GROMACS .gro file of C-alpha atoms in nm:
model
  203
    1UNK     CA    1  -1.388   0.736  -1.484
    2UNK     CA    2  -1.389   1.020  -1.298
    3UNK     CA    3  -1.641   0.926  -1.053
    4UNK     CA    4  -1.450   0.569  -1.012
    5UNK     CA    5  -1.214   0.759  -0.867
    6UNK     CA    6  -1.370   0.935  -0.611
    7UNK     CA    7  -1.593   0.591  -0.547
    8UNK     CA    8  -1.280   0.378  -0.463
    9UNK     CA    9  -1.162   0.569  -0.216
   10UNK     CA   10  -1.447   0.687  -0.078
   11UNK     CA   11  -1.634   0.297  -0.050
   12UNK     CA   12  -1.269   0.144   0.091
   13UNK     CA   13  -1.261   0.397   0.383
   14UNK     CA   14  -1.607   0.310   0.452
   15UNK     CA   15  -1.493  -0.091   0.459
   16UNK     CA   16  -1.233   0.009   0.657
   17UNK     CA   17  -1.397   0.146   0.903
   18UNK     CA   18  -1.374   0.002   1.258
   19UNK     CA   19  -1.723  -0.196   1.337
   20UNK     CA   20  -1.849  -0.481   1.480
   21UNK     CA   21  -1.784  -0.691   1.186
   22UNK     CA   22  -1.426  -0.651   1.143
   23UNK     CA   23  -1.366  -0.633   1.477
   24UNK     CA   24  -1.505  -1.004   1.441
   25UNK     CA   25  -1.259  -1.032   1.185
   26UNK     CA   26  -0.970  -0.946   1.456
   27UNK     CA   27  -1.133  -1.187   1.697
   28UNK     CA   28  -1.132  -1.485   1.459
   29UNK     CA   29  -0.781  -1.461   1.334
   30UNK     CA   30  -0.605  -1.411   1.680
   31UNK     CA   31  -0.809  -1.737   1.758
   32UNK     CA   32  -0.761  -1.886   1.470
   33UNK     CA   33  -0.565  -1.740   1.207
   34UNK     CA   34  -0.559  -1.513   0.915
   35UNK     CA   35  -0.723  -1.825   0.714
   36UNK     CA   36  -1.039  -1.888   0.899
   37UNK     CA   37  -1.091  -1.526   0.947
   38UNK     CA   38  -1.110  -1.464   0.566
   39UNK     CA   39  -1.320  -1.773   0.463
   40UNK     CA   40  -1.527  -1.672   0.808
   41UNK     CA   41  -1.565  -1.356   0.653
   42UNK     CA   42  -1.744  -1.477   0.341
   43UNK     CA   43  -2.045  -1.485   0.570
   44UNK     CA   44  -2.072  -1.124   0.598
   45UNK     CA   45  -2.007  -1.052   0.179
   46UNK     CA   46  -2.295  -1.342   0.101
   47UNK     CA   47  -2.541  -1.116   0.312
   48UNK     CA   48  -2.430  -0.808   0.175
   49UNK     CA   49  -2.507  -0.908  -0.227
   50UNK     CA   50  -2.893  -0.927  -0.149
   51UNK     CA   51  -2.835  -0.622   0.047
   52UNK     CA   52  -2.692  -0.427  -0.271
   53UNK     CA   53  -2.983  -0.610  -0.475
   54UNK     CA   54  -3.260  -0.486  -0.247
   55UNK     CA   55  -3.124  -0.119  -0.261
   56UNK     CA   56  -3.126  -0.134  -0.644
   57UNK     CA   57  -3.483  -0.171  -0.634
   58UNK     CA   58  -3.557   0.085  -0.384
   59UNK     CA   59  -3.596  -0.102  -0.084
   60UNK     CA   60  -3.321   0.030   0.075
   61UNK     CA   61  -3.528   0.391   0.088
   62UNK     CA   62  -3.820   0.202   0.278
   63UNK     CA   63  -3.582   0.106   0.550
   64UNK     CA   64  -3.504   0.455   0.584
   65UNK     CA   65  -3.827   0.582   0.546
   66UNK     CA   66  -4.004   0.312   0.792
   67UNK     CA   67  -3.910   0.420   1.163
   68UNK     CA   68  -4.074   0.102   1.296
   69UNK     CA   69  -3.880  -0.117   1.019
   70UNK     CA   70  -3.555   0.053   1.084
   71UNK     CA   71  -3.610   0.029   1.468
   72UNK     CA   72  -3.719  -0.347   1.431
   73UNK     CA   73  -3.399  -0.406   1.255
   74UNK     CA   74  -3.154  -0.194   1.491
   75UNK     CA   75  -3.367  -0.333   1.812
   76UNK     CA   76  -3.310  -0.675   1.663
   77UNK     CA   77  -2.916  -0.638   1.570
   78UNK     CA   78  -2.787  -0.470   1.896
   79UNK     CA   79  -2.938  -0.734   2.115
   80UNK     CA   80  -2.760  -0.983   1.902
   81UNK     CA   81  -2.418  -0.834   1.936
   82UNK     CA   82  -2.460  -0.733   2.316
   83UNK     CA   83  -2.547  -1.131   2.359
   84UNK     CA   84  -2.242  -1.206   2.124
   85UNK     CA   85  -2.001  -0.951   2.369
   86UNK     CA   86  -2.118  -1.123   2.669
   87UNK     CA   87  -2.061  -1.468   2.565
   88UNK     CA   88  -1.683  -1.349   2.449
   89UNK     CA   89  -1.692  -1.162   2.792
   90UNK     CA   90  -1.724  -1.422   2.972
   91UNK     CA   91  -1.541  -1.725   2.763
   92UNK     CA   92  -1.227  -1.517   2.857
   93UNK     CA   93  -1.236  -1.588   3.238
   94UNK     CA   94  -1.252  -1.977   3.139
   95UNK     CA   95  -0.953  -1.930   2.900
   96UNK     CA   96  -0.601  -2.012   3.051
   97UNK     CA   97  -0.361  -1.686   2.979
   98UNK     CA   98  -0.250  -1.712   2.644
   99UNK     CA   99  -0.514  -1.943   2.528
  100UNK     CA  100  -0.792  -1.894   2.318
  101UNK     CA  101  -0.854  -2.263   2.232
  102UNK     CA  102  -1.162  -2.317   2.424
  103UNK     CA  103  -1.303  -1.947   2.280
  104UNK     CA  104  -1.213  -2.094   1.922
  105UNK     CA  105  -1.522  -2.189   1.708
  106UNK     CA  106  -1.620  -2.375   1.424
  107UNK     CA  107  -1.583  -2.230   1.104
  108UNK     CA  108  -1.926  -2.275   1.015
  109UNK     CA  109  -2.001  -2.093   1.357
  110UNK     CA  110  -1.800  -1.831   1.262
  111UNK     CA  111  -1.921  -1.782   0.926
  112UNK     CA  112  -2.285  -1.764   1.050
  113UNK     CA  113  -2.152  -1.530   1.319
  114UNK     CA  114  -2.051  -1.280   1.078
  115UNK     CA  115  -2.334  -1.298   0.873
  116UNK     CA  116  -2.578  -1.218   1.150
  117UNK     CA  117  -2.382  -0.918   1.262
  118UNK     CA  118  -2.371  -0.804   0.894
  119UNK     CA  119  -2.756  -0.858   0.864
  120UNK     CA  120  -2.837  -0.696   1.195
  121UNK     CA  121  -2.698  -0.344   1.093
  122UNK     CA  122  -2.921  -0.179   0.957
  123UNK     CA  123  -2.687   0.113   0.849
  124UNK     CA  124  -2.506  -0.153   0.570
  125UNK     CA  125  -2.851  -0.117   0.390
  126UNK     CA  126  -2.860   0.270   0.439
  127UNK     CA  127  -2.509   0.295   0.301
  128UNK     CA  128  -2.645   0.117  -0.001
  129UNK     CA  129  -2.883   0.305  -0.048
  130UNK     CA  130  -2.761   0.639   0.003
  131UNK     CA  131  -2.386   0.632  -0.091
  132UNK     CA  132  -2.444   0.383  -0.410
  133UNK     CA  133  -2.724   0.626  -0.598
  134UNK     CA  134  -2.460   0.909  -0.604
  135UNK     CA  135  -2.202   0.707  -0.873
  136UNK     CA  136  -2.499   0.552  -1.026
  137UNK     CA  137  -2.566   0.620  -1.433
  138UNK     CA  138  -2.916   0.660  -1.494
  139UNK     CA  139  -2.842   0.571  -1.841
  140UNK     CA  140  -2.763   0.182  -1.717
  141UNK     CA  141  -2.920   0.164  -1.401
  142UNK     CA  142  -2.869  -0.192  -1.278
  143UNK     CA  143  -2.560  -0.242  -1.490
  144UNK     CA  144  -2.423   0.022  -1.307
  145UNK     CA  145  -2.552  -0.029  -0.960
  146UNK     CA  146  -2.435  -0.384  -1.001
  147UNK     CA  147  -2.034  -0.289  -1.144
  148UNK     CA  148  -2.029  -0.090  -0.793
  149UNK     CA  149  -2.174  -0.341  -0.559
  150UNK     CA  150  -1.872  -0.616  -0.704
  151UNK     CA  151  -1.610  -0.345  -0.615
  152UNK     CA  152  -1.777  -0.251  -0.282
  153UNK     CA  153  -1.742  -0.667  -0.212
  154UNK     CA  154  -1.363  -0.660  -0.371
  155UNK     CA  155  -1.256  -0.367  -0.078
  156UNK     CA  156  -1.440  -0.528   0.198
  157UNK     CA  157  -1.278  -0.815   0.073
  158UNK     CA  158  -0.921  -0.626   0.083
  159UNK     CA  159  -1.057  -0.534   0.464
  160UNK     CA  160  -1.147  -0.853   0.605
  161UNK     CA  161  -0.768  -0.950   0.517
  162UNK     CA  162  -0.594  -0.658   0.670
  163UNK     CA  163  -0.831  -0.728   0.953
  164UNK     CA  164  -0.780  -1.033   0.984
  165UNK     CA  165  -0.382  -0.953   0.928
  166UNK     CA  166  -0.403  -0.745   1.231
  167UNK     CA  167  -0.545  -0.970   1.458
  168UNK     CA  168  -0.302  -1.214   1.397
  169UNK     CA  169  -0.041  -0.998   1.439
  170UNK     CA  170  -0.140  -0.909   1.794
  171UNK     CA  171  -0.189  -1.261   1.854
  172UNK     CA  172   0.157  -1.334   1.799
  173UNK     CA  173   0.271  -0.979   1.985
  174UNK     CA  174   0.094  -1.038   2.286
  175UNK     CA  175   0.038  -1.470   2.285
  176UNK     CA  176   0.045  -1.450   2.670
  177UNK     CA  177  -0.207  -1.171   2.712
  178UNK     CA  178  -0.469  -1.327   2.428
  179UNK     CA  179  -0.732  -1.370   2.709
  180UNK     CA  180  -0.761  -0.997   2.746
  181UNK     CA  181  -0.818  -0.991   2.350
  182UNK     CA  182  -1.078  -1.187   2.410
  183UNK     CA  183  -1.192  -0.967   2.688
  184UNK     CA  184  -1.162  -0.671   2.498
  185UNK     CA  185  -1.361  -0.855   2.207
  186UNK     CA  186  -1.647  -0.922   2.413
  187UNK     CA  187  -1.658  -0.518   2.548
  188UNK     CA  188  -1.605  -0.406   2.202
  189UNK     CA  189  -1.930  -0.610   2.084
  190UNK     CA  190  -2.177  -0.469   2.402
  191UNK     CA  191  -2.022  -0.132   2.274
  192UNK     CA  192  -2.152  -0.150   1.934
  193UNK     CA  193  -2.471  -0.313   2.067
  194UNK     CA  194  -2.497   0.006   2.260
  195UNK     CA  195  -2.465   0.253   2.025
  196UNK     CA  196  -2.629   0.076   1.748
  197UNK     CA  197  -2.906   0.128   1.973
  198UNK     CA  198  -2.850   0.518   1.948
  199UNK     CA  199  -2.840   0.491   1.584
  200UNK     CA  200  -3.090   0.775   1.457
  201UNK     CA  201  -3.302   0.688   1.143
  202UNK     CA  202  -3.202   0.898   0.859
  203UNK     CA  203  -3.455   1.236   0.810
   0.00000   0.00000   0.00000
């Protein structure tokens, strides 16, 4: 019980943490609402399960113990979002102020979207496999790596809606201005593909 404690709060900060995907999760609502952000965002938790399953069975400490794995992965997942900032970069200048319309996407766009960001981190795996292990009972392994993989998915959950929240909030604040969102968006995502690119395997 104890440990629950200090898990919860602990695992929610890390899902709210500001990153590429909920920044995607601020992107989608102010385009298209609090709705399609959250269903959007289903993408990302349906990539993170097998993520949770492969760091139950150790896999997780081969990513962090492979440099050319880990550097495939990171190589692989900053390109992605620098490609994804670019095209938000530059879907702004064809927006009209206040208009994100033609930026919108499909929900099945969007859900792929997020789940291709979540896959291309290769820190999600690392967190896994690192953070997990510490509230884990020996006694029921699997049980117990599984109780806290549903309750990581319930707070990122919590996070994609007060993401999501937020985004639509500004929307509405600022519904003349949305194009520099969307501008913003776009820098945000080249950021992350940036320093994702720094990201130093774990010793």
């Amino acid at each position: 019980m104890l440990d629950l404690l200090i898990f919860v709060p602990a695992c929610f900060a890390l899902n709210l943490a500001f990153g590429p995907n909920n920044l995607l999760a601020l992107t989608h609502a102010a385009q298209r609402g609090i709705a399609f952000a959250v269903w959007a965002g289903i993408g990302r938790l349906l990539v993170f399960i097998p993520m949770i399953a492969l760091s139950a069975l150790g896999l997780g400490v081969v990513l962090s113990a492979s440099s050319l794995v880990f550097t495939l992965v990171k190589v692989l997942g900053a390109a992605y979002l620098i490609w994804l900032g670019w095209k938000l970069w530059k879907s702004s200048y064809k927006m009209k102020p206040g208009d994100l319309s033609q930026a919108a996407m499909s929900l099945r766009g969007a859900f792929r979207r997020e789940g291709l960001v979540a896959v291309g981190n290769p820190k999600a795996i690392l967190i896994f496999a690192a953070f997990f292990p510490q509230f884990v009972q020996v006694d029921a392994y699997f049980e117990s790596y599984a109780f806290l993989g549903a309750v990581f998915l319930l707070l990122e959950a919590i996070a994609i809606s007060l993401y999501a929240a937020l985004g639509a909030l500004a929307a509405r604040a600022a519904a003349s201005k949305l194009h520099w969102f969307q501008r913003a968006s776009g820098l945000g995502m080249m950021l992350f593909g940036g320093l994702l690119l720094l990201t130093r395997r774990p010793a």
